[in-house]
Amino acid sequence: VRPCDVDTTVEPWLYIPMEHKSEHRNHERRIFIGPRAQDVLRPYLLRPVDAFCFSPFDSEKRRVKEMREKRATKIPPSQLDRRKLQAKRVLSERYNKDSYNRAISRAVKKANRNRLTPTKEELDRDLNGEETAVVRLESWSPNQLRHAVATDIRRQFGIEAAQTVLGHSKADVTQIYAERDWRKAAEVMSQLG
């Protein structure tokens, strides 16, 4: 995502990626950004219009800076630029599917380390007001979020809405992502007898 790819003059905002996996088939990809996502994205748009909003290079630079600021002892001169020498891979100016997946996996591992045993204060309230413990994720991938959102959209708005939001040209592909709502089937049969 770059600021120049996001049209903030329309509501909801419209993001048209500079490239996507089905562009070779002349398929158009439009991603609408609603109010909650706008609030998250807004600060990242305050950069040069052709710069990427989310950059592994910038994130790593920020992480190392925060680590150094929290450090209790002074850094020996021999270790000041050690990271440059030990770099296993060159950080890109933007995330791709693999670097995004790695970043999410690391965040999940860190969250799990911090929440091995939730305290009373860490308990969340579910929609019914009942207390539920924080869910510990053994492994997680960004695609699981796509599946969950697709299922929710299908439940609330139907298969065609889920298909359009996901950018699928055929509904059968969407059905792989958006699971069936068995509760709805049970509700229908309860009413029909």
PDB file of C-alpha atoms in Angstrom:
ATOM      1  CA  VAL A   1       0.000   0.000   0.000  1.00  0.00           C
ATOM      2  CA  ARG A   2       1.291   3.410  -0.976  1.00  0.00           C
ATOM      3  CA  PRO A   3      -0.492   6.737  -0.367  1.00  0.00           C
ATOM      4  CA  CYS A   4      -0.808   7.225  -4.138  1.00  0.00           C
ATOM      5  CA  ASP A   5      -2.750   3.928  -4.399  1.00  0.00           C
ATOM      6  CA  VAL A   6      -5.442   4.998  -1.912  1.00  0.00           C
ATOM      7  CA  ASP A   7      -8.246   7.320  -2.990  1.00  0.00           C
ATOM      8  CA  THR A   8      -9.282   9.110   0.197  1.00  0.00           C
ATOM      9  CA  THR A   9     -11.705  11.450  -1.630  1.00  0.00           C
ATOM     10  CA  VAL A  10     -14.412   8.767  -1.799  1.00  0.00           C
ATOM     11  CA  GLU A  11     -16.232   7.010   1.020  1.00  0.00           C
ATOM     12  CA  PRO A  12     -15.308   4.311   1.811  1.00  0.00           C
ATOM     13  CA  TRP A  13     -11.724   4.833   0.701  1.00  0.00           C
ATOM     14  CA  LEU A  14     -10.698   2.898  -2.394  1.00  0.00           C
ATOM     15  CA  TYR A  15      -7.376   1.081  -2.669  1.00  0.00           C
ATOM     16  CA  ILE A  16      -6.303  -0.180  -6.091  1.00  0.00           C
ATOM     17  CA  PRO A  17      -3.113  -2.260  -5.769  1.00  0.00           C
ATOM     18  CA  MET A  18      -0.312  -1.490  -8.200  1.00  0.00           C
ATOM     19  CA  GLU A  19      -0.092  -5.228  -8.899  1.00  0.00           C
ATOM     20  CA  HIS A  20      -2.096  -8.321  -8.016  1.00  0.00           C
ATOM     21  CA  LYS A  21      -2.073 -12.014  -8.877  1.00  0.00           C
ATOM     22  CA  SER A  22      -4.806 -11.969 -11.542  1.00  0.00           C
ATOM     23  CA  GLU A  23      -3.839  -8.784 -13.374  1.00  0.00           C
ATOM     24  CA  HIS A  24      -2.446 -10.862 -16.266  1.00  0.00           C
ATOM     25  CA  ARG A  25      -6.071 -11.903 -16.922  1.00  0.00           C
ATOM     26  CA  ASN A  26      -7.136  -8.247 -17.058  1.00  0.00           C
ATOM     27  CA  HIS A  27      -9.070  -8.582 -13.804  1.00  0.00           C
ATOM     28  CA  GLU A  28      -9.541  -5.403 -11.839  1.00  0.00           C
ATOM     29  CA  ARG A  29      -8.894  -5.483  -8.085  1.00  0.00           C
ATOM     30  CA  ARG A  30     -10.594  -2.938  -5.838  1.00  0.00           C
ATOM     31  CA  ILE A  31     -10.317  -2.948  -2.085  1.00  0.00           C
ATOM     32  CA  PHE A  32     -12.629  -0.716  -0.101  1.00  0.00           C
ATOM     33  CA  ILE A  33     -11.359   0.634   3.213  1.00  0.00           C
ATOM     34  CA  GLY A  34     -14.035   1.272   5.828  1.00  0.00           C
ATOM     35  CA  PRO A  35     -13.946   3.693   8.775  1.00  0.00           C
ATOM     36  CA  ARG A  36     -12.178   1.394  11.277  1.00  0.00           C
ATOM     37  CA  ALA A  37      -9.458   0.488   8.778  1.00  0.00           C
ATOM     38  CA  GLN A  38      -9.146   4.174   7.805  1.00  0.00           C
ATOM     39  CA  ASP A  39      -8.325   5.033  11.418  1.00  0.00           C
ATOM     40  CA  VAL A  40      -5.531   2.433  11.399  1.00  0.00           C
ATOM     41  CA  LEU A  41      -4.166   3.429   7.981  1.00  0.00           C
ATOM     42  CA  ARG A  42      -4.399   7.236   8.301  1.00  0.00           C
ATOM     43  CA  PRO A  43      -1.056   7.806  10.142  1.00  0.00           C
ATOM     44  CA  TYR A  44       0.779   5.589   7.636  1.00  0.00           C
ATOM     45  CA  LEU A  45      -0.380   7.740   4.736  1.00  0.00           C
ATOM     46  CA  LEU A  46       1.667  10.681   6.061  1.00  0.00           C
ATOM     47  CA  ARG A  47       4.729   9.907   3.959  1.00  0.00           C
ATOM     48  CA  PRO A  48       5.870  10.512   0.375  1.00  0.00           C
ATOM     49  CA  VAL A  49       3.091   9.435  -2.003  1.00  0.00           C
ATOM     50  CA  ASP A  50       5.206   6.746  -3.686  1.00  0.00           C
ATOM     51  CA  ALA A  51       6.670   5.299  -0.439  1.00  0.00           C
ATOM     52  CA  PHE A  52       5.237   2.078   0.965  1.00  0.00           C
ATOM     53  CA  CYS A  53       3.153   2.536   4.113  1.00  0.00           C
ATOM     54  CA  PHE A  54       4.369  -0.717   5.658  1.00  0.00           C
ATOM     55  CA  SER A  55       8.048  -1.463   5.248  1.00  0.00           C
ATOM     56  CA  PRO A  56      10.100  -4.309   6.798  1.00  0.00           C
ATOM     57  CA  PHE A  57      13.135  -2.037   6.640  1.00  0.00           C
ATOM     58  CA  ASP A  58      11.375   0.719   8.621  1.00  0.00           C
ATOM     59  CA  SER A  59       9.876  -1.766  11.091  1.00  0.00           C
ATOM     60  CA  GLU A  60      13.238  -3.375  11.824  1.00  0.00           C
ATOM     61  CA  LYS A  61      14.905   0.008  12.190  1.00  0.00           C
ATOM     62  CA  ARG A  62      12.207   1.059  14.688  1.00  0.00           C
ATOM     63  CA  ARG A  63      12.477  -2.266  16.581  1.00  0.00           C
ATOM     64  CA  VAL A  64      16.271  -1.987  16.948  1.00  0.00           C
ATOM     65  CA  LYS A  65      15.957   1.641  18.062  1.00  0.00           C
ATOM     66  CA  GLU A  66      13.402   0.676  20.742  1.00  0.00           C
ATOM     67  CA  MET A  67      15.633  -2.198  21.898  1.00  0.00           C
ATOM     68  CA  ARG A  68      18.608   0.125  22.217  1.00  0.00           C
ATOM     69  CA  GLU A  69      16.572   2.724  24.113  1.00  0.00           C
ATOM     70  CA  LYS A  70      15.449   0.064  26.619  1.00  0.00           C
ATOM     71  CA  ARG A  71      18.966  -1.280  27.061  1.00  0.00           C
ATOM     72  CA  ALA A  72      20.289  -0.858  30.616  1.00  0.00           C
ATOM     73  CA  THR A  73      24.003  -0.874  29.744  1.00  0.00           C
ATOM     74  CA  LYS A  74      25.962   1.089  27.186  1.00  0.00           C
ATOM     75  CA  ILE A  75      26.588  -0.634  23.834  1.00  0.00           C
ATOM     76  CA  PRO A  76      30.280  -1.491  23.309  1.00  0.00           C
ATOM     77  CA  PRO A  77      31.708   0.138  20.167  1.00  0.00           C
ATOM     78  CA  SER A  78      32.474  -3.290  18.679  1.00  0.00           C
ATOM     79  CA  GLN A  79      28.739  -4.101  18.655  1.00  0.00           C
ATOM     80  CA  LEU A  80      27.384  -0.830  17.295  1.00  0.00           C
ATOM     81  CA  ASP A  81      27.122  -1.958  13.681  1.00  0.00           C
ATOM     82  CA  ARG A  82      27.203  -5.697  14.232  1.00  0.00           C
ATOM     83  CA  ARG A  83      23.722  -6.234  12.788  1.00  0.00           C
ATOM     84  CA  LYS A  84      24.880  -5.119   9.352  1.00  0.00           C
ATOM     85  CA  LEU A  85      27.575  -7.787   9.318  1.00  0.00           C
ATOM     86  CA  GLN A  86      25.265 -10.548  10.531  1.00  0.00           C
ATOM     87  CA  ALA A  87      22.314  -9.821   8.239  1.00  0.00           C
ATOM     88  CA  LYS A  88      20.931 -13.088   6.859  1.00  0.00           C
ATOM     89  CA  ARG A  89      18.728 -11.371   4.330  1.00  0.00           C
ATOM     90  CA  VAL A  90      18.357  -7.886   2.941  1.00  0.00           C
ATOM     91  CA  LEU A  91      15.207  -6.165   4.133  1.00  0.00           C
ATOM     92  CA  SER A  92      12.903  -4.921   1.425  1.00  0.00           C
ATOM     93  CA  GLU A  93      11.147  -1.582   1.176  1.00  0.00           C
ATOM     94  CA  ARG A  94       7.795  -3.419   1.201  1.00  0.00           C
ATOM     95  CA  TYR A  95       6.245  -6.612   2.479  1.00  0.00           C
ATOM     96  CA  ASN A  96       5.499  -9.537   0.206  1.00  0.00           C
ATOM     97  CA  LYS A  97       3.375 -12.547   1.143  1.00  0.00           C
ATOM     98  CA  ASP A  98       6.358 -14.347   2.723  1.00  0.00           C
ATOM     99  CA  SER A  99       7.741 -11.433   4.748  1.00  0.00           C
ATOM    100  CA  TYR A 100       4.201 -10.542   5.869  1.00  0.00           C
ATOM    101  CA  ASN A 101       3.659 -14.146   6.989  1.00  0.00           C
ATOM    102  CA  ARG A 102       6.965 -14.119   8.925  1.00  0.00           C
ATOM    103  CA  ALA A 103       6.069 -10.840  10.636  1.00  0.00           C
ATOM    104  CA  ILE A 104       2.647 -12.149  11.684  1.00  0.00           C
ATOM    105  CA  SER A 105       4.147 -15.448  12.929  1.00  0.00           C
ATOM    106  CA  ARG A 106       6.684 -13.580  15.047  1.00  0.00           C
ATOM    107  CA  ALA A 107       3.974 -11.324  16.476  1.00  0.00           C
ATOM    108  CA  VAL A 108       1.853 -14.361  17.401  1.00  0.00           C
ATOM    109  CA  LYS A 109       4.828 -16.044  19.105  1.00  0.00           C
ATOM    110  CA  LYS A 110       5.547 -12.853  21.034  1.00  0.00           C
ATOM    111  CA  ALA A 111       1.890 -12.495  22.048  1.00  0.00           C
ATOM    112  CA  ASN A 112       1.840 -16.125  23.193  1.00  0.00           C
ATOM    113  CA  ARG A 113       4.990 -15.631  25.289  1.00  0.00           C
ATOM    114  CA  ASN A 114       3.398 -12.609  26.947  1.00  0.00           C
ATOM    115  CA  ARG A 115       0.089 -14.403  27.618  1.00  0.00           C
ATOM    116  CA  LEU A 116       1.013 -17.926  28.651  1.00  0.00           C
ATOM    117  CA  THR A 117      -1.368 -17.738  31.593  1.00  0.00           C
ATOM    118  CA  PRO A 118      -3.924 -14.927  31.419  1.00  0.00           C
ATOM    119  CA  THR A 119      -4.530 -13.034  34.641  1.00  0.00           C
ATOM    120  CA  LYS A 120      -7.963 -11.935  35.804  1.00  0.00           C
ATOM    121  CA  GLU A 121      -7.333  -8.502  34.232  1.00  0.00           C
ATOM    122  CA  GLU A 122      -6.450 -10.110  30.889  1.00  0.00           C
ATOM    123  CA  LEU A 123      -9.769 -11.892  30.632  1.00  0.00           C
ATOM    124  CA  ASP A 124     -11.946 -10.450  27.908  1.00  0.00           C
ATOM    125  CA  ARG A 125     -15.696 -10.244  27.864  1.00  0.00           C
ATOM    126  CA  ASP A 126     -17.423 -11.934  24.932  1.00  0.00           C
ATOM    127  CA  LEU A 127     -20.536 -10.601  23.188  1.00  0.00           C
ATOM    128  CA  ASN A 128     -22.818 -12.028  25.904  1.00  0.00           C
ATOM    129  CA  GLY A 129     -20.817 -10.370  28.683  1.00  0.00           C
ATOM    130  CA  GLU A 130     -19.348 -13.680  29.835  1.00  0.00           C
ATOM    131  CA  GLU A 131     -15.683 -13.937  30.717  1.00  0.00           C
ATOM    132  CA  THR A 132     -13.520 -15.799  28.232  1.00  0.00           C
ATOM    133  CA  ALA A 133      -9.797 -16.477  28.462  1.00  0.00           C
ATOM    134  CA  VAL A 134      -7.385 -15.099  25.914  1.00  0.00           C
ATOM    135  CA  VAL A 135      -6.959 -17.675  23.156  1.00  0.00           C
ATOM    136  CA  ARG A 136      -3.443 -19.006  22.803  1.00  0.00           C
ATOM    137  CA  LEU A 137      -2.531 -19.564  19.183  1.00  0.00           C
ATOM    138  CA  GLU A 138      -0.080 -22.386  18.510  1.00  0.00           C
ATOM    139  CA  SER A 139       0.441 -21.359  14.915  1.00  0.00           C
ATOM    140  CA  TRP A 140      -1.342 -18.795  12.839  1.00  0.00           C
ATOM    141  CA  SER A 141      -1.136 -17.458   9.319  1.00  0.00           C
ATOM    142  CA  PRO A 142      -2.574 -14.318   7.739  1.00  0.00           C
ATOM    143  CA  ASN A 143      -4.728 -16.487   5.484  1.00  0.00           C
ATOM    144  CA  GLN A 144      -6.708 -17.625   8.530  1.00  0.00           C
ATOM    145  CA  LEU A 145      -7.792 -14.014   9.028  1.00  0.00           C
ATOM    146  CA  ARG A 146      -8.965 -13.901   5.396  1.00  0.00           C
ATOM    147  CA  HIS A 147     -10.988 -17.092   5.948  1.00  0.00           C
ATOM    148  CA  ALA A 148     -12.550 -15.755   9.155  1.00  0.00           C
ATOM    149  CA  VAL A 149     -13.531 -12.435   7.589  1.00  0.00           C
ATOM    150  CA  ALA A 150     -14.868 -14.156   4.462  1.00  0.00           C
ATOM    151  CA  THR A 151     -17.029 -16.429   6.604  1.00  0.00           C
ATOM    152  CA  ASP A 152     -18.337 -13.462   8.577  1.00  0.00           C
ATOM    153  CA  ILE A 153     -19.136 -11.489   5.414  1.00  0.00           C
ATOM    154  CA  ARG A 154     -20.902 -14.490   3.911  1.00  0.00           C
ATOM    155  CA  ARG A 155     -22.939 -14.957   7.088  1.00  0.00           C
ATOM    156  CA  GLN A 156     -24.009 -11.312   7.230  1.00  0.00           C
ATOM    157  CA  PHE A 157     -24.273 -10.307   3.575  1.00  0.00           C
ATOM    158  CA  GLY A 158     -24.307 -13.466   1.444  1.00  0.00           C
ATOM    159  CA  ILE A 159     -21.969 -15.302  -0.880  1.00  0.00           C
ATOM    160  CA  GLU A 160     -21.931 -12.612  -3.584  1.00  0.00           C
ATOM    161  CA  ALA A 161     -20.730  -9.951  -1.132  1.00  0.00           C
ATOM    162  CA  ALA A 162     -17.976 -12.258   0.131  1.00  0.00           C
ATOM    163  CA  GLN A 163     -16.985 -13.060  -3.450  1.00  0.00           C
ATOM    164  CA  THR A 164     -16.723  -9.376  -4.375  1.00  0.00           C
ATOM    165  CA  VAL A 165     -14.800  -8.355  -1.249  1.00  0.00           C
ATOM    166  CA  LEU A 166     -12.328 -11.218  -1.692  1.00  0.00           C
ATOM    167  CA  GLY A 167     -11.882 -10.381  -5.378  1.00  0.00           C
ATOM    168  CA  HIS A 168     -12.919 -13.787  -6.703  1.00  0.00           C
ATOM    169  CA  SER A 169     -14.362 -14.085 -10.195  1.00  0.00           C
ATOM    170  CA  LYS A 170     -16.196 -17.319  -9.336  1.00  0.00           C
ATOM    171  CA  ALA A 171     -18.326 -18.131  -6.291  1.00  0.00           C
ATOM    172  CA  ASP A 172     -16.953 -21.672  -6.002  1.00  0.00           C
ATOM    173  CA  VAL A 173     -13.562 -20.250  -5.003  1.00  0.00           C
ATOM    174  CA  THR A 174     -15.238 -18.057  -2.389  1.00  0.00           C
ATOM    175  CA  GLN A 175     -16.947 -21.107  -0.914  1.00  0.00           C
ATOM    176  CA  ILE A 176     -13.520 -22.533  -0.100  1.00  0.00           C
ATOM    177  CA  TYR A 177     -12.731 -19.404   1.937  1.00  0.00           C
ATOM    178  CA  ALA A 178     -16.135 -18.612   3.399  1.00  0.00           C
ATOM    179  CA  GLU A 179     -17.393 -21.558   5.396  1.00  0.00           C
ATOM    180  CA  ARG A 180     -21.061 -22.408   5.417  1.00  0.00           C
ATOM    181  CA  ASP A 181     -23.143 -21.076   8.250  1.00  0.00           C
ATOM    182  CA  TRP A 182     -24.671 -24.216   9.719  1.00  0.00           C
ATOM    183  CA  ARG A 183     -26.501 -22.130  12.317  1.00  0.00           C
ATOM    184  CA  LYS A 184     -28.461 -20.482   9.525  1.00  0.00           C
ATOM    185  CA  ALA A 185     -29.477 -23.888   8.134  1.00  0.00           C
ATOM    186  CA  ALA A 186     -30.618 -24.971  11.610  1.00  0.00           C
ATOM    187  CA  GLU A 187     -32.576 -21.721  12.005  1.00  0.00           C
ATOM    188  CA  VAL A 188     -34.314 -22.215   8.635  1.00  0.00           C
ATOM    189  CA  MET A 189     -35.286 -25.770   9.447  1.00  0.00           C
ATOM    190  CA  SER A 190     -36.522 -24.749  12.909  1.00  0.00           C
ATOM    191  CA  GLN A 191     -38.886 -22.266  11.291  1.00  0.00           C
ATOM    192  CA  LEU A 192     -39.980 -24.513   8.428  1.00  0.00           C
ATOM    193  CA  GLY A 193     -40.533 -27.518  10.666  1.00  0.00           C
TER     194      GLY A 193
END
